[in-house]
Short mmCIF file of C-alpha atoms in Angstrom, two decimals:
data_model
loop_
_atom_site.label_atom_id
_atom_site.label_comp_id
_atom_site.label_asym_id
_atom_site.label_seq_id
_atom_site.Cartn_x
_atom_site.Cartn_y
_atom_site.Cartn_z
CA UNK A 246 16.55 -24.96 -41.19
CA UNK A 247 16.11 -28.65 -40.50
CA UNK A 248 13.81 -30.02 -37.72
CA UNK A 249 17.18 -31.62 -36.55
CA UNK A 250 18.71 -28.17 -36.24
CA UNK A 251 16.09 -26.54 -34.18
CA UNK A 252 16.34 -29.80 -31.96
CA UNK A 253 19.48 -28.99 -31.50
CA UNK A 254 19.19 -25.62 -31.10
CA UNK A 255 16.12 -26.06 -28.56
CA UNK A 256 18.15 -28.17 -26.50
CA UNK A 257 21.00 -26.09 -26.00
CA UNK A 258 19.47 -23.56 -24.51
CA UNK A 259 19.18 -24.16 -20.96
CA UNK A 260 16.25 -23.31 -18.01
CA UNK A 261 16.76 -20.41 -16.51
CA UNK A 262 14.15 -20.47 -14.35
CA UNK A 263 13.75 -21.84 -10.93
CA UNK A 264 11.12 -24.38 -9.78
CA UNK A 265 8.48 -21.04 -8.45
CA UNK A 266 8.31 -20.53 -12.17
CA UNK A 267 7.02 -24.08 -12.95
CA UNK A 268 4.60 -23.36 -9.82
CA UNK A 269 3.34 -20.29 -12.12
CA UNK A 270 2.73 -22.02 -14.92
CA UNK A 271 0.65 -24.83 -13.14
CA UNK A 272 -1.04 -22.63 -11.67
CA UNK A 273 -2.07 -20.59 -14.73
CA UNK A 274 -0.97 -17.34 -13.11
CA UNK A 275 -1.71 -14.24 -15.07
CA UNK A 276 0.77 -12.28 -12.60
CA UNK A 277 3.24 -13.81 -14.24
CA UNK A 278 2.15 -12.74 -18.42
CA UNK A 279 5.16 -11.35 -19.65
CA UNK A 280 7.99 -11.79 -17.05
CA UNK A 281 9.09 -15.31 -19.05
CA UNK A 282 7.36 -17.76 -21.56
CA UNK A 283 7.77 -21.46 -21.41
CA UNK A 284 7.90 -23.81 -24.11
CA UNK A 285 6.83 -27.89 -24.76
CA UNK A 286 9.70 -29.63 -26.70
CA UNK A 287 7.60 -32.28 -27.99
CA UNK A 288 5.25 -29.61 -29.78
CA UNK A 289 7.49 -26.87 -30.36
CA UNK A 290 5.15 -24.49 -29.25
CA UNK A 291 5.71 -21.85 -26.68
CA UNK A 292 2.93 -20.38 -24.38
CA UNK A 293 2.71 -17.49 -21.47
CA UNK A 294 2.33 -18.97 -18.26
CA UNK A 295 -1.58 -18.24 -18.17
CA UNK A 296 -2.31 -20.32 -21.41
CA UNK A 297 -5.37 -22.18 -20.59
CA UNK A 298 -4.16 -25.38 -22.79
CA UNK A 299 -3.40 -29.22 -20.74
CA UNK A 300 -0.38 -28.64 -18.92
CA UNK A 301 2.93 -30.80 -20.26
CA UNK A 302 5.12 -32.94 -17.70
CA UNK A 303 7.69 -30.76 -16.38
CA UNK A 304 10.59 -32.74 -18.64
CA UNK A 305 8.82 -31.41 -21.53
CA UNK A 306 9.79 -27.74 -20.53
CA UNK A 307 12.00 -25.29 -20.82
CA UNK A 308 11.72 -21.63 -20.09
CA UNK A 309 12.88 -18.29 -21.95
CA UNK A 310 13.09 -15.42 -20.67
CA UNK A 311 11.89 -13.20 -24.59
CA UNK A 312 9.42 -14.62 -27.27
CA UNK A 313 12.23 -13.72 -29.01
CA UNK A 314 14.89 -16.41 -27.36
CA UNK A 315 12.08 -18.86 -27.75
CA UNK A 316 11.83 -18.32 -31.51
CA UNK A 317 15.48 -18.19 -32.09
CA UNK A 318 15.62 -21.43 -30.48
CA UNK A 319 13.01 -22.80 -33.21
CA UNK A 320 10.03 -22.62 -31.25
CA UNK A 321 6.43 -20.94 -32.72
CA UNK A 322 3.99 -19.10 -30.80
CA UNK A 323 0.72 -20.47 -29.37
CA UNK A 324 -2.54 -19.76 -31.40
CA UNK A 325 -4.38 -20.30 -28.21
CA UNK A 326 -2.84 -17.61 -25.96
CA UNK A 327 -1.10 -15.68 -28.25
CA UNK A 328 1.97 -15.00 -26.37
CA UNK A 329 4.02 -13.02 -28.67
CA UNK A 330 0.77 -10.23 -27.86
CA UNK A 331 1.66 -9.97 -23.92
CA UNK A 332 2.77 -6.86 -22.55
CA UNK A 333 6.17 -7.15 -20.91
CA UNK A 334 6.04 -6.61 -17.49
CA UNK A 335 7.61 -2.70 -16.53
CA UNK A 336 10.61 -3.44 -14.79
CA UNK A 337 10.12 -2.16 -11.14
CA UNK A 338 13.53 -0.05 -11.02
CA UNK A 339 13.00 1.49 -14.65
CA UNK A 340 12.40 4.84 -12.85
CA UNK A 341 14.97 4.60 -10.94
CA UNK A 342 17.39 3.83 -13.78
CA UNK A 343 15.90 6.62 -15.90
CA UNK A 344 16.63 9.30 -12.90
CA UNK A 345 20.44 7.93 -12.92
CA UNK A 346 20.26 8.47 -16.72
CA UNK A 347 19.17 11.85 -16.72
CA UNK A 348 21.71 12.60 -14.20
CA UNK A 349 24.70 11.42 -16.63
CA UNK A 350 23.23 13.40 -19.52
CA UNK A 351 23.48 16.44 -17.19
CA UNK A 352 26.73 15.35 -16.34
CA UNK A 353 28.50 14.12 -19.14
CA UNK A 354 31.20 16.65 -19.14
CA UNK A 355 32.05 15.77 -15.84
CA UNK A 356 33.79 12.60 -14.45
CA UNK A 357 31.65 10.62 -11.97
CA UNK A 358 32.02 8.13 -9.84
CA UNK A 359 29.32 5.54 -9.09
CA UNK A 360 29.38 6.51 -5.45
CA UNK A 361 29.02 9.64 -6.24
CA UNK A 362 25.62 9.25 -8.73
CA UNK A 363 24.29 7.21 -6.47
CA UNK A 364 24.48 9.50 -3.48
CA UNK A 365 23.01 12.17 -6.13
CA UNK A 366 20.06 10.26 -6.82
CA UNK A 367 19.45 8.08 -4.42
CA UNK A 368 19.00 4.97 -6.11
CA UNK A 369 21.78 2.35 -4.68
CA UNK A 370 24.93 1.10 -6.50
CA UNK A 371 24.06 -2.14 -6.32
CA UNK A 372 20.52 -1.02 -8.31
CA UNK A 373 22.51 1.19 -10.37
CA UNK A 374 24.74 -2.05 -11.63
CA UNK A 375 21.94 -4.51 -12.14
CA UNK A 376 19.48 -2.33 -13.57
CA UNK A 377 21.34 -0.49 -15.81
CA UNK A 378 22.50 -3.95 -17.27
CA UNK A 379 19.01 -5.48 -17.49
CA UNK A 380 16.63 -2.01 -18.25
CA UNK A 381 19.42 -0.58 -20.62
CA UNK A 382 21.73 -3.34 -21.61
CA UNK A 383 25.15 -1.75 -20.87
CA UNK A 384 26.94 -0.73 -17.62
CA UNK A 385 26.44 3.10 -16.24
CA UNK A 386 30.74 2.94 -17.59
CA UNK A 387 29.30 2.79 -21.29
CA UNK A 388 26.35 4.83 -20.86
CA UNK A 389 28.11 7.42 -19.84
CA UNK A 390 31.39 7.27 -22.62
CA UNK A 391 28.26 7.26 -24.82
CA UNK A 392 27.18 10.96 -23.76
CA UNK A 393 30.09 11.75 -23.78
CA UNK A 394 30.90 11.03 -27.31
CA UNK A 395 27.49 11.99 -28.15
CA UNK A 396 28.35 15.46 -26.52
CA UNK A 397 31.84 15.40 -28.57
CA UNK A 398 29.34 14.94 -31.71
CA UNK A 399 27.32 17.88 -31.59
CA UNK A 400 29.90 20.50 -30.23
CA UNK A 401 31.88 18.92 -33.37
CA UNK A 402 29.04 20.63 -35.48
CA UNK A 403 28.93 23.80 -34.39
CA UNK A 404 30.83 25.87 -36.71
CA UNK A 405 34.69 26.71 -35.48
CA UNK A 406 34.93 24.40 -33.09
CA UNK A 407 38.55 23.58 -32.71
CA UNK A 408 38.69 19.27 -32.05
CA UNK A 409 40.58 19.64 -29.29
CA UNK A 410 38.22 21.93 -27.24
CA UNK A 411 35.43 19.80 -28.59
CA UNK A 412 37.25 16.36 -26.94
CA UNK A 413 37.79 18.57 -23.49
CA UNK A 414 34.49 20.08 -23.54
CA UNK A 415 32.83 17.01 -23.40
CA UNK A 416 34.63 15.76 -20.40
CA UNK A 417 37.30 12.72 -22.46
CA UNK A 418 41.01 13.66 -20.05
CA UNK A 419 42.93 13.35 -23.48
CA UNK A 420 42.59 12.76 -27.02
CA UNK A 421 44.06 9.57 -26.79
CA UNK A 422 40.99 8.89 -24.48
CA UNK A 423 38.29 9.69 -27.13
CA UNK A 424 40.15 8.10 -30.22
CA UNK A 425 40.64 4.70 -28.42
CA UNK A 426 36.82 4.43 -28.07
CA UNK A 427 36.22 6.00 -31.37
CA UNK A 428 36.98 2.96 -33.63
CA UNK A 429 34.33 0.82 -32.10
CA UNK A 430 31.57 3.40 -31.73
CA UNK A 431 32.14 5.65 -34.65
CA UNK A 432 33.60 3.53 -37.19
CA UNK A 433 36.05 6.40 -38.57
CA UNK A 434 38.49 8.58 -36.11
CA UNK A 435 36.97 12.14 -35.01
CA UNK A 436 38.46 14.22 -37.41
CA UNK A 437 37.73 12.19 -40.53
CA UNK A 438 33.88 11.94 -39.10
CA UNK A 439 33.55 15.77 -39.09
CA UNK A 440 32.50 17.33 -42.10
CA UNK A 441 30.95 14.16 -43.66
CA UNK A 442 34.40 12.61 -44.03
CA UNK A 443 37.16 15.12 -44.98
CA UNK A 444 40.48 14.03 -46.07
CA UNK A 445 39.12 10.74 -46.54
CA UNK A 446 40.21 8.43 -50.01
CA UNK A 447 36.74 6.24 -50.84
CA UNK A 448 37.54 3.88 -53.45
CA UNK A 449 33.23 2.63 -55.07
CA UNK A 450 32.08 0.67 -57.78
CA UNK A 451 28.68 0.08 -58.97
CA UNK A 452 27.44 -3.24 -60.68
CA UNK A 453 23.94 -5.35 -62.09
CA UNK A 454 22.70 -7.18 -59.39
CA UNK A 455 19.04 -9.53 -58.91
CA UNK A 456 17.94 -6.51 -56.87
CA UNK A 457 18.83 -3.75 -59.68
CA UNK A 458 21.89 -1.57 -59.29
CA UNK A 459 24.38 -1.67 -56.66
CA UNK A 460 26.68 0.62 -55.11
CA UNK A 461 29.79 -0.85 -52.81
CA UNK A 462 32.20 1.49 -51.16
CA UNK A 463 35.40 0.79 -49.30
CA UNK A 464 38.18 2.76 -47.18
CA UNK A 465 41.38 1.74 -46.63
CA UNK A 466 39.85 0.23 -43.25
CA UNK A 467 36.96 -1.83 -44.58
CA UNK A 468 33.50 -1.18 -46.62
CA UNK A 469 31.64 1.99 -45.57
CA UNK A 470 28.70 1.64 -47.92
CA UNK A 471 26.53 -0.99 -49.89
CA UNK A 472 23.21 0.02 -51.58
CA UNK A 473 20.66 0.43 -54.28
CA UNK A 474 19.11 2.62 -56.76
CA UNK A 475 17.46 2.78 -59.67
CA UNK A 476 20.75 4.21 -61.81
CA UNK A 477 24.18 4.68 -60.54
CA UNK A 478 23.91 8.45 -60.56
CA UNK A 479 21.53 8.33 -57.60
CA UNK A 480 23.50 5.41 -56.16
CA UNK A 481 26.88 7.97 -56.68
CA UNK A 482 25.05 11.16 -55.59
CA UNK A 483 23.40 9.35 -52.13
CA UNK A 484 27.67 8.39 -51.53
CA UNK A 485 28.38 12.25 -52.11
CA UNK A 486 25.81 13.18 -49.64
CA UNK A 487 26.57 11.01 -46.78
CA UNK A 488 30.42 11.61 -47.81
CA UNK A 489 30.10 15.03 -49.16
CA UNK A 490 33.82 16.10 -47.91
CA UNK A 491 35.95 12.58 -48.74
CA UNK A 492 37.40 12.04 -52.36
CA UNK A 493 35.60 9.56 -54.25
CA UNK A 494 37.48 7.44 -56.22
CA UNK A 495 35.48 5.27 -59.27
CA UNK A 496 36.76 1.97 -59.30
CA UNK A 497 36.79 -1.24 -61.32
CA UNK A 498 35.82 -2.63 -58.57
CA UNK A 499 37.05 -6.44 -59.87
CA UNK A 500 39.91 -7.49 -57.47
CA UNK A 501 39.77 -6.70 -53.39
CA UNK A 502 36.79 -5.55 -50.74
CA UNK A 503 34.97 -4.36 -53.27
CA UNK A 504 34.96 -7.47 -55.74
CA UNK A 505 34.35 -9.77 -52.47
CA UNK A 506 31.41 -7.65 -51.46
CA UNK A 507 29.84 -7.42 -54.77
CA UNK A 508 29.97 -11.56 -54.84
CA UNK A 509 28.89 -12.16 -51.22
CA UNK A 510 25.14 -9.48 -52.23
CA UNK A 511 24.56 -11.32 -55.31
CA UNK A 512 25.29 -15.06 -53.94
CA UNK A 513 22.64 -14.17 -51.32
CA UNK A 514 20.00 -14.58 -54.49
CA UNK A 515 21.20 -17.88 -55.15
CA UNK A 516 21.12 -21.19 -54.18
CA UNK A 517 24.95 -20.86 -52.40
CA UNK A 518 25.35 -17.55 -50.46
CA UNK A 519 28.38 -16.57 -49.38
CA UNK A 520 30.32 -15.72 -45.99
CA UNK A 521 31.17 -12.25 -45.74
CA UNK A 522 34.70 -11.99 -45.65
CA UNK A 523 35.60 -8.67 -45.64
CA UNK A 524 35.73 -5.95 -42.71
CA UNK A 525 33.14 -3.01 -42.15
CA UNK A 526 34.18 0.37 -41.45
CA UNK A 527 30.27 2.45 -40.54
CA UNK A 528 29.63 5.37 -38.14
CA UNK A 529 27.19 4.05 -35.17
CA UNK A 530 26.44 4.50 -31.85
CA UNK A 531 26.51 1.59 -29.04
CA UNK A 532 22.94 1.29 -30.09
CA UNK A 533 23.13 0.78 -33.55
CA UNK A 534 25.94 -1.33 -33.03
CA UNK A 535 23.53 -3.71 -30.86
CA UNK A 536 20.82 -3.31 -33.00
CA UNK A 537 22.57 -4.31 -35.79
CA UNK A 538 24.47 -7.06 -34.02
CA UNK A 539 20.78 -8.88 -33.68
CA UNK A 540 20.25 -8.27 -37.36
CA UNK A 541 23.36 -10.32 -37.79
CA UNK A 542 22.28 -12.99 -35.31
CA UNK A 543 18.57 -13.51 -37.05
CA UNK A 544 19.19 -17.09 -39.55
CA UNK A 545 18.68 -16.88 -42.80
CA UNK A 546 15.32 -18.04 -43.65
CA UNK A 547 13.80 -16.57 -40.62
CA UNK A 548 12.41 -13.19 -39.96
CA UNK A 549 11.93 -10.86 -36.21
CA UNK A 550 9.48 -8.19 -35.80
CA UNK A 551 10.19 -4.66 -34.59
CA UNK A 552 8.86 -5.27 -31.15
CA UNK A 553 10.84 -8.27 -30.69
CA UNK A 554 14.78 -7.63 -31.68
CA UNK A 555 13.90 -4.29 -28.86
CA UNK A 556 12.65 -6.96 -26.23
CA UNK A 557 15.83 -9.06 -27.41
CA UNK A 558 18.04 -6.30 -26.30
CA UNK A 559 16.22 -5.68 -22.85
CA UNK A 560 14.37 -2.31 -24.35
CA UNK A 561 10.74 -3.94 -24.43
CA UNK A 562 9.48 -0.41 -25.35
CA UNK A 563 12.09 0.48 -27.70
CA UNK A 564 10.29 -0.74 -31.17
CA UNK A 565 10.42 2.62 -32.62
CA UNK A 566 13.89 3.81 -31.79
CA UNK A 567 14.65 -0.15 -33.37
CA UNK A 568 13.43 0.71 -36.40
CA UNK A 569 15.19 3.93 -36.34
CA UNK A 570 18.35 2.15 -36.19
CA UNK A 571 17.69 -0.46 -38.61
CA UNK A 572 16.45 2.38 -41.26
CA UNK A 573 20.13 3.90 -40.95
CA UNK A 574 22.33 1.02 -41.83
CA UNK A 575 24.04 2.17 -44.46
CA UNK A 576 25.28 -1.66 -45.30
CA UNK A 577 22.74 -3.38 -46.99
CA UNK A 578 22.53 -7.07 -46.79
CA UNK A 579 25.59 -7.87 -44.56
CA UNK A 580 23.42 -6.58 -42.08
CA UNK A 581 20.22 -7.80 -43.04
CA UNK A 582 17.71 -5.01 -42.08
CA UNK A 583 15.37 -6.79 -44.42
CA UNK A 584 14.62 -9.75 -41.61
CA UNK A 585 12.94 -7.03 -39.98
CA UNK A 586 9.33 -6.96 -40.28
CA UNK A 587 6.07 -5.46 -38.56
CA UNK A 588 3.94 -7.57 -35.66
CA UNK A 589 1.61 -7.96 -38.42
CA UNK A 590 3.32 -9.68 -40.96
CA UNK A 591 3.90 -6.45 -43.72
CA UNK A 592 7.26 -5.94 -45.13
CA UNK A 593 6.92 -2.19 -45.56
CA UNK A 594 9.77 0.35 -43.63
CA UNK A 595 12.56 -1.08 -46.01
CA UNK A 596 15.43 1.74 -46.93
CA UNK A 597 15.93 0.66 -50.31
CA UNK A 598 12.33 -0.45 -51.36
CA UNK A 599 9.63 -3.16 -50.26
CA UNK A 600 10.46 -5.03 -53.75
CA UNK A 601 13.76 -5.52 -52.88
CA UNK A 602 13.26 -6.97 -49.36
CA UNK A 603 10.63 -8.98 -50.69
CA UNK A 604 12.76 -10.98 -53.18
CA UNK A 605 15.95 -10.78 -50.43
CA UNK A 606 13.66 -12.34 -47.88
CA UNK A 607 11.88 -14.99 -50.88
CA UNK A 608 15.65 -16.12 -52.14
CA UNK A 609 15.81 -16.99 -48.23
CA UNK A 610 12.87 -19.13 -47.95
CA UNK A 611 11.21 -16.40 -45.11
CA UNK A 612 8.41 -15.31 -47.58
#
């Protein structure tokens, strides 16, 4: 990325602070570590508002709420104060939002009405609204069609569960209900998703690649799979295990999804990469989803820690259940897990092998 594109970049992103902020930082206060991080355009540098360096005219500044916003917008991290080390702040009504979250686990099966949690826990609607979206990063509405379906999921695996008790039992009116929402968070409909994909058609190929042997595999919806291995009967046996009930059809693998996918992994080795134009069809919940969706939004060239994509999605404490999500993308590349790094620098946590994220991330100029 050009110094003219993180200009621009840096300058579209606007304050979000008001002038108390700018107060905080002249005053150096250490109260305010972590709540928001503000940044000199001239230097590119951004510092917490305790940094003990001359203060810049007020011009000069603009404030972020994340290290991580200030680093997407092009700016690095102070060696003086070390701001991408601060704690975040706890937010003051996280235990209030995690007793309204344990009361829509409890009640998943049942259909509530924000009134009616907020009278059971006694945290206010108002609190419930604006801290679910800030703590959590979804409305109490999603959270709870999330246990839901997450309810749906398991009572799917018990043995001789009929669907349709399943979709009742875990409090969805219909099965029109469930199936409407099941596209987005599941990827695949309910009844193709149980027993690792029954009565599904998977058309895969496997090809040479810079990173060793590949694996791409399509429905009729979009592409379910990419990965490696070191020989395509792993690569073919790892697709029968996460598929074990679908047929699996070998394919040539030269015209269609499969062709275009096959391009757009190996152009990303090369001096020209590709656009992805072909649609996904994965399994994930509304985490994964937004997990992944900050994968997507990381530029090429440019790498996020652990710690950071979770503070990006409001879930400052979240690094581990991060990488949990990133370690089960089960498209490699078009979601590039391999920006992902550790605080420290080290490249190691990679699904399909530290040499292969090494060279992905080298081809891209972030290594």
């Amino acid at each position: 990325m050009t110094m003219a594109d993180r200009t621009s970049r840096a300058s579209a992103v606007p304050s979000v602070f008001a002038g108390k902020q700018w107060q905080q930082v002249l005053e150096r206060d250490a109260s305010a570590d972590g709540q928001f991080f503000y940044a000199v355009k001239s230097t590119k540098i951004y510092c917490k508002p305790s940094c003990p360096s001359r203060r810049p005219t007020r011009k000069q500044v603009t404030f972020f709420p994340t290290t991580a916003a200030a680093e997407a917008a092009g700016y690095r991290p102070c060696m003086r104060c070390e701001p991408e080390r601060t704690r975040p702040k706890d937010d003051p009504q996280a235990g209030a939002i995690t007793a309204v979250t344990e009361y829509l686990k409890e009640h998943a099966d049942e259909r509530t009405k924000l009134a009616d949690v907020a009278k059971a826990t006694g945290v206010g609607r108002l609190t419930i609204l604006r801290g679910f979206k800030r703590v959590l990063g979804v409305t109490p509405g999603q959270y709870a069609k999330e246990q839901r379906l997450a309810k749906f999921k398991n009572k799917m695996r018990e043995p001789k569960t009929r669907i349709t008790d399943a979709i009742y039992e875990a409090g969805f009116g219909s099965s029109s209900r469930l199936y409407e929402k099941s596209e987005a968070s599941l990827g695949m409909t309910p009844r193709t998703m149980r027993a690792g994909g029954a009565g599904l058609l998977i058309r895969y190929c496997t090809a040479a690649s810079p990173l060793g042997r590949m694996l791409v595999a399509a429905t009729d919806v979009g592409v379910c799979s990419i990965a490696f291995g070191k020989d395509d009967a792993e690569l073919v046996a790892n697709l029968r295990e996460q598929f074990n009930k679908a047929q699996l059809v070998q394919a040539k693998g030269n015209t269609g999804w499969l062709a275009d996918a096959v391009a757009f992994v190996t152009s990303q080795l090369g001096e020209h990469p590709l656009a992805a134009s072909f649609p996904l069809d994965v399994r994930a919940t509304a985490f994964q989803q937004r997990v992944w969706k900050a994968l997507q939004q990381i530029p090429r060239g440019e790498t996020r820690s652990y710690g950071s994509i979770a503070k990006e999605l409001g879930r400052p404490t979240a690094a581990r259940a991060v990488g949990t999500a990133i370690g089960s993308n089960p498209v490699a590349v078009v979601v590039p897990c391999h920006r992902a790094i550790h605080s420290d620098g080290s490249l190691s946590g990679y699904r399909w092998g530290v040499e292969r994220k090494k060279k992905l991330l080298q081809a891209e100029g972030a290594y």
